[in-house]
XYZ file of C-alpha atoms in Angstrom:
412
model
C -10.044 -47.215 -81.042
C -11.400 -44.232 -83.006
C -9.556 -40.977 -83.628
C -12.159 -39.147 -81.549
C -11.401 -41.424 -78.604
C -7.664 -40.908 -79.083
C -8.059 -37.124 -79.165
C -10.337 -37.069 -76.101
C -7.957 -39.316 -74.174
C -4.955 -37.196 -75.168
C -6.638 -33.932 -74.207
C -7.883 -35.124 -70.825
C -4.768 -36.650 -69.296
C -2.333 -35.275 -66.742
C 0.456 -35.011 -69.302
C -1.319 -32.150 -71.087
C -1.769 -30.339 -67.765
C 1.953 -30.697 -67.114
C 2.677 -29.278 -70.582
C 0.675 -26.156 -69.675
C 2.921 -25.611 -66.664
C 6.139 -26.330 -68.591
C 5.159 -23.833 -71.287
C 4.198 -21.097 -68.843
C 7.346 -21.581 -66.772
C 9.498 -21.532 -69.919
C 7.961 -18.426 -71.479
C 7.813 -16.165 -68.413
C 11.535 -15.373 -67.954
C 12.127 -14.786 -71.676
C 9.269 -12.284 -71.877
C 10.589 -10.565 -68.751
C 13.817 -9.983 -70.669
C 12.343 -8.932 -74.002
C 9.236 -7.048 -72.803
C 9.491 -5.886 -69.205
C 13.182 -4.975 -68.874
C 13.241 -2.764 -72.024
C 10.029 -1.036 -70.898
C 11.583 -0.397 -67.476
C 14.808 0.975 -68.975
C 12.972 3.262 -71.383
C 10.639 4.565 -68.684
C 13.743 5.457 -66.666
C 15.147 7.477 -69.570
C 17.750 5.055 -70.959
C 18.534 5.799 -74.623
C 17.307 3.486 -77.382
C 20.813 2.552 -78.548
C 21.671 1.143 -75.143
C 18.346 -0.678 -74.924
C 18.906 -2.123 -78.402
C 22.187 -3.691 -77.284
C 20.231 -5.687 -74.714
C 19.128 -7.937 -77.597
C 22.532 -9.615 -77.163
C 21.381 -11.086 -73.857
C 19.464 -13.696 -75.879
C 22.726 -15.394 -76.928
C 22.469 -18.081 -74.191
C 19.335 -19.372 -75.935
C 21.347 -19.871 -79.145
C 24.320 -21.572 -77.460
C 22.519 -23.618 -74.820
C 23.615 -26.912 -76.404
C 27.137 -26.207 -75.076
C 26.197 -26.924 -71.457
C 23.225 -29.241 -72.085
C 25.452 -32.372 -71.659
C 25.855 -31.499 -67.961
C 22.124 -32.022 -67.522
C 22.257 -35.412 -69.251
C 25.295 -36.560 -67.275
C 24.788 -35.404 -63.676
C 21.857 -36.142 -61.373
C 20.954 -33.773 -58.471
C 19.017 -35.069 -55.422
C 15.499 -34.652 -56.895
C 16.403 -36.541 -60.067
C 18.100 -35.866 -63.384
C 15.220 -33.771 -64.751
C 13.351 -32.582 -61.654
C 16.575 -31.728 -59.840
C 17.967 -29.444 -62.541
C 14.510 -27.935 -63.092
C 14.263 -27.031 -59.419
C 17.742 -25.466 -59.406
C 17.087 -23.322 -62.504
C 13.610 -22.267 -61.375
C 14.786 -21.257 -57.899
C 17.611 -19.290 -59.530
C 15.049 -17.422 -61.654
C 12.740 -16.802 -58.707
C 15.603 -15.267 -56.701
C 17.375 -13.348 -59.483
C 14.486 -11.489 -61.185
C 13.636 -9.315 -58.125
C 17.221 -7.964 -58.130
C 16.330 -5.836 -61.171
C 14.203 -3.662 -58.896
C 17.163 -3.037 -56.597
C 19.223 -1.467 -59.402
C 19.053 2.016 -60.911
C 19.334 2.131 -64.739
C 21.362 5.362 -64.887
C 23.840 4.187 -62.251
C 23.920 0.421 -62.709
C 23.397 -0.221 -66.434
C 26.302 -2.673 -66.664
C 25.071 -4.490 -63.567
C 21.618 -4.719 -65.170
C 23.201 -6.127 -68.333
C 25.093 -8.712 -66.279
C 21.952 -9.661 -64.358
C 20.058 -9.974 -67.642
C 22.661 -12.390 -68.984
C 22.410 -14.423 -65.776
C 18.616 -14.567 -66.034
C 18.937 -15.568 -69.714
C 21.374 -18.339 -68.714
C 19.033 -19.656 -66.021
C 16.098 -19.429 -68.439
C 17.942 -21.245 -71.238
C 19.019 -23.909 -68.728
C 15.412 -24.360 -67.632
C 14.404 -24.700 -71.295
C 16.987 -27.453 -71.839
C 15.588 -29.525 -69.001
C 11.924 -28.757 -69.746
C 12.371 -29.859 -73.362
C 14.085 -33.059 -72.246
C 11.478 -33.762 -69.575
C 8.604 -33.195 -71.991
C 10.143 -35.543 -74.567
C 10.567 -38.250 -71.953
C 7.066 -37.675 -70.567
C 5.053 -37.795 -73.792
C 4.427 -40.960 -75.825
C 5.063 -40.542 -79.558
C 1.344 -40.255 -80.349
C 1.044 -37.206 -78.055
C 4.190 -35.344 -79.132
C 2.271 -33.061 -81.479
C -0.484 -32.103 -79.061
C 1.767 -31.931 -75.997
C 4.275 -29.636 -77.681
C 1.447 -27.503 -79.082
C 0.032 -27.061 -75.570
C 3.517 -26.180 -74.301
C 4.118 -23.596 -77.049
C 0.740 -21.937 -76.490
C 1.213 -21.729 -72.725
C 4.625 -20.216 -73.528
C 2.964 -17.465 -75.568
C 0.267 -16.811 -72.985
C 2.981 -16.406 -70.341
C 4.030 -13.293 -72.263
C 0.847 -11.578 -71.066
C 2.272 -11.403 -67.533
C 5.380 -9.249 -68.115
C 4.027 -7.811 -71.366
C 0.678 -6.656 -69.984
C -0.037 -7.234 -66.271
C 3.385 -6.093 -65.069
C 3.260 -2.949 -67.205
C -0.136 -2.083 -65.750
C 1.213 -2.623 -62.219
C 4.127 -0.293 -63.036
C 1.658 2.619 -63.255
C 0.665 2.014 -59.635
C 3.643 0.366 -57.910
C 7.389 1.068 -57.718
C 9.524 -1.058 -60.037
C 11.035 -3.154 -57.236
C 7.550 -4.389 -56.307
C 6.706 -4.978 -59.980
C 9.746 -7.255 -60.477
C 9.079 -9.074 -57.205
C 5.427 -9.678 -58.149
C 6.393 -10.843 -61.628
C 8.987 -13.278 -60.256
C 6.322 -14.920 -58.078
C 4.681 -16.268 -61.234
C 7.569 -18.765 -61.287
C 5.966 -20.490 -58.273
C 3.455 -22.588 -60.292
C 6.345 -24.099 -62.246
C 8.286 -24.817 -59.052
C 5.248 -26.494 -57.488
C 4.829 -28.581 -60.650
C 8.473 -29.686 -60.421
C 7.981 -30.831 -56.832
C 4.759 -32.735 -57.582
C 5.528 -34.539 -60.843
C 7.370 -37.838 -61.096
C 10.848 -38.243 -62.511
C 10.743 -39.896 -65.965
C 11.937 -43.494 -66.001
C 15.133 -43.893 -68.024
C 15.560 -47.510 -69.070
C 19.165 -47.376 -70.257
C 20.606 -45.099 -67.573
C 22.394 -41.757 -67.855
C 25.725 -41.333 -69.697
C 28.557 -42.651 -67.489
C 31.012 -39.806 -68.117
C 30.856 -36.160 -69.161
C 32.794 -37.056 -72.311
C 30.110 -39.603 -73.181
C 27.414 -36.975 -72.538
C 29.163 -34.612 -74.968
C 30.259 -37.023 -77.703
C 27.647 -39.779 -77.706
C 24.596 -37.614 -78.595
C 26.279 -36.630 -81.874
C 27.646 -40.138 -82.447
C 24.232 -41.718 -81.835
C 22.433 -39.243 -84.103
C 24.854 -39.815 -86.996
C 24.904 -43.616 -86.543
C 21.132 -43.795 -86.366
C 20.584 -41.784 -89.531
C 23.835 -42.084 -91.460
C 25.903 -39.028 -92.343
C 23.831 -38.126 -95.402
C 20.446 -38.504 -93.705
C 21.671 -36.715 -90.580
C 22.809 -33.809 -92.746
C 19.412 -33.692 -94.453
C 17.627 -33.609 -91.078
C 19.847 -30.755 -89.875
C 19.316 -28.880 -93.143
C 15.554 -29.310 -92.778
C 15.614 -27.978 -89.210
C 17.483 -24.929 -90.491
C 15.307 -24.243 -93.550
C 11.753 -25.217 -92.549
C 10.936 -21.926 -90.802
C 13.598 -19.759 -92.429
C 11.267 -17.991 -94.882
C 8.634 -17.330 -92.228
C 11.270 -16.074 -89.783
C 12.777 -13.665 -92.312
C 9.352 -12.411 -93.438
C 8.315 -11.478 -89.899
C 11.684 -10.048 -88.772
C 10.752 -6.566 -89.999
C 6.975 -6.879 -89.731
C 6.458 -3.786 -87.574
C 8.647 -1.491 -89.763
C 6.751 -2.872 -92.771
C 3.388 -1.970 -91.235
C 4.671 1.511 -90.415
C 5.906 1.966 -93.992
C 2.432 1.005 -95.193
C 1.051 3.976 -93.247
C -0.400 2.225 -90.200
C -0.152 4.073 -86.891
C 1.437 2.473 -83.827
C -1.995 2.327 -82.196
C -3.519 0.542 -85.188
C -0.662 -1.944 -85.251
C -0.807 -2.515 -81.500
C -4.552 -3.065 -81.297
C -4.799 -5.282 -84.366
C -1.621 -7.248 -83.652
C -2.748 -7.955 -80.086
C -6.205 -9.196 -81.048
C -5.568 -10.643 -84.499
C -2.132 -12.070 -83.721
C -2.017 -13.813 -80.350
C -5.230 -15.787 -80.365
C -5.046 -17.150 -83.947
C -1.535 -18.315 -83.057
C -2.796 -20.040 -79.906
C -5.776 -21.556 -81.712
C -3.566 -22.629 -84.611
C -1.174 -24.357 -82.237
C -3.947 -26.233 -80.441
C -5.654 -27.250 -83.681
C -2.289 -28.319 -85.047
C -1.671 -30.526 -82.048
C -5.118 -32.113 -82.288
C -4.887 -32.645 -86.044
C -1.479 -34.279 -85.639
C -3.085 -37.098 -83.671
C -5.051 -37.912 -86.819
C -2.552 -36.833 -89.486
C 0.734 -37.892 -87.919
C 3.729 -35.554 -87.702
C 4.922 -36.078 -91.276
C 1.708 -35.109 -93.010
C 1.226 -32.227 -90.582
C 4.627 -30.850 -91.592
C 3.508 -30.852 -95.232
C 0.078 -29.289 -94.694
C 1.120 -26.758 -92.070
C 4.218 -25.862 -94.088
C 1.988 -24.891 -97.012
C -0.071 -22.653 -94.683
C 3.167 -20.978 -93.529
C 4.151 -20.257 -97.123
C 0.718 -18.860 -98.022
C 0.992 -16.556 -94.993
C 4.227 -15.137 -96.423
C 2.422 -14.293 -99.668
C -0.096 -12.378 -97.552
C 2.590 -9.800 -96.790
C 3.200 -9.262 -100.511
C -0.544 -8.808 -100.972
C -0.637 -6.202 -98.201
C 2.286 -4.396 -99.830
C 0.069 -3.863 -102.899
C -2.895 -2.697 -100.773
C -1.057 -0.204 -98.607
C -3.013 1.247 -95.664
C -5.965 -1.121 -95.327
C -7.083 -2.129 -91.823
C -9.092 -5.241 -92.830
C -6.131 -6.329 -94.944
C -3.764 -5.858 -92.000
C -6.027 -7.918 -89.738
C -6.263 -10.716 -92.302
C -2.513 -10.833 -92.890
C -1.663 -10.841 -89.173
C -4.307 -13.505 -88.438
C -3.228 -15.831 -91.252
C 0.441 -15.383 -90.396
C -0.228 -16.096 -86.707
C -2.298 -19.154 -87.616
C 0.484 -20.408 -89.875
C 3.092 -19.869 -87.167
C 0.949 -21.732 -84.633
C 0.388 -24.687 -86.945
C 3.925 -24.846 -88.280
C 5.557 -24.507 -84.873
C 3.410 -27.295 -83.406
C 4.501 -29.761 -86.087
C 8.094 -28.541 -86.164
C 8.676 -28.862 -82.402
C 7.009 -32.287 -82.428
C 9.361 -33.382 -85.241
C 12.397 -32.154 -83.286
C 11.203 -33.972 -80.167
C 10.678 -37.198 -82.110
C 14.170 -36.915 -83.626
C 15.875 -37.012 -80.210
C 17.072 -40.190 -78.504
C 15.759 -40.751 -74.935
C 19.266 -41.282 -73.538
C 20.536 -37.903 -74.799
C 17.345 -35.870 -74.850
C 18.698 -32.695 -73.274
C 21.772 -32.377 -75.504
C 20.107 -33.346 -78.797
C 16.977 -31.246 -78.186
C 19.134 -28.247 -77.250
C 21.271 -28.722 -80.364
C 18.282 -28.927 -82.701
C 16.439 -25.963 -81.193
C 19.645 -23.918 -81.222
C 20.069 -24.699 -84.926
C 16.468 -23.663 -85.532
C 17.220 -20.353 -83.779
C 20.162 -19.534 -86.058
C 17.958 -17.806 -88.704
C 16.651 -15.409 -86.059
C 20.191 -14.498 -85.056
C 22.005 -14.325 -88.385
C 19.788 -14.602 -91.477
C 17.379 -12.015 -90.098
C 20.253 -9.559 -89.757
C 20.354 -9.332 -93.566
C 16.667 -8.573 -94.006
C 17.104 -4.781 -93.876
C 19.594 -4.908 -96.730
C 17.309 -7.199 -98.745
C 14.360 -4.819 -98.347
C 16.525 -1.920 -99.517
C 17.518 -3.982 -102.530
C 14.200 -5.621 -103.479
C 11.485 -3.380 -102.035
C 8.802 -4.792 -99.739
C 6.732 -6.839 -102.203
C 9.681 -8.572 -103.878
C 11.326 -9.108 -100.489
C 8.350 -11.157 -99.331
C 8.356 -13.097 -102.612
C 12.024 -13.825 -101.902
C 11.081 -15.071 -98.396
C 8.478 -17.320 -100.026
C 11.158 -18.753 -102.317
C 13.526 -19.281 -99.362
C 10.814 -21.436 -97.736
C 10.753 -23.857 -100.674
C 13.968 -25.800 -99.799
C 12.504 -26.742 -96.413
C 9.413 -28.146 -98.115
C 11.502 -30.039 -100.695
C 13.566 -31.621 -97.897
C 10.350 -33.118 -96.532
C 10.541 -35.611 -99.388
C 13.545 -37.164 -97.636
C 13.147 -36.432 -93.919
C 9.342 -36.727 -93.573
C 7.748 -38.358 -96.648
C 3.962 -38.076 -96.828
C 3.318 -41.779 -96.584
C 6.322 -42.704 -94.426
C 5.407 -41.154 -91.353
C 5.547 -40.582 -87.762
C 2.099 -41.320 -86.490
């Protein structure tokens, strides 16, 4: 069978359609929290310091591996995956409209508590969606399926980040939150229509087994040394890219670009290259295999980091800004497609939820901790040398590929 036949067959099956729905359902609640809620609070006159503290509501996404074993161990009526998906999605559908019933100046703590609850439900949905997707996709479709999921995730951000904000100019906020929550319905309908994945070996028999065995299995399968190398790779592979983009907007402002210039160019030159890069990455992985994709796409990520240093020498240059944002978005799309596929392939089908949650939580650590140091590094190095430093930080992740994903050893 030719590669063209493989790609056509992969693109035109029901599994890719399901991945569109999983991505959209996963991305919507997060973007409600990071785009719509802050815009609502600011429009109601809440000060920036208070709004900034709302970044802490993302902590459930970093610690979701702590309760992931419950989803591997226990099975609700609709099934181990579909049942927990339905519970988390219904919780999101019912909880998001409550924002509109609260008043920011009178109920700020209640809003913070509701935000944490929505983040918990969203992180829980992500745990089960990741597990379901891993169990749904054959190994040859992991790259493309996860790329489709990631891109649908990004496109979901257009609902709270664009449509809902437009509606807010014409409707009261309670109707805006209610309307936005209704976009959870496609994901709920998907959950009711799809089939439960077949698990050959059965679920863990006890909660202790669900907690302990995923780590035991991972270490036994790889050995302590190899397991440590895999975990180190997951931490380092996107570290440089994550640090380089953490202060992207302040960097553009320091280069003399106006907020309007940044907004217009970032929207058009950023989103769609990222989406296209993710889709191309998924398609190319069918031909390249995950290992080689990690090498090639990792190089693109690193070149994108150098683009920021180049822009630092140019200063205010609109074509330069568009090129840098486009290349960076393309690199993120490609790199993320291969990276998520690698994480999915590293999980064991019996402990998918716990292991996937652990690996993605580890990958999120740079966003939570390493990125906190970026402001100090910029003060120390200056912008150009800071980005060169981020480029250097990306090298260990590429070197680790020699052990965890050798070019000719690969996951096809």
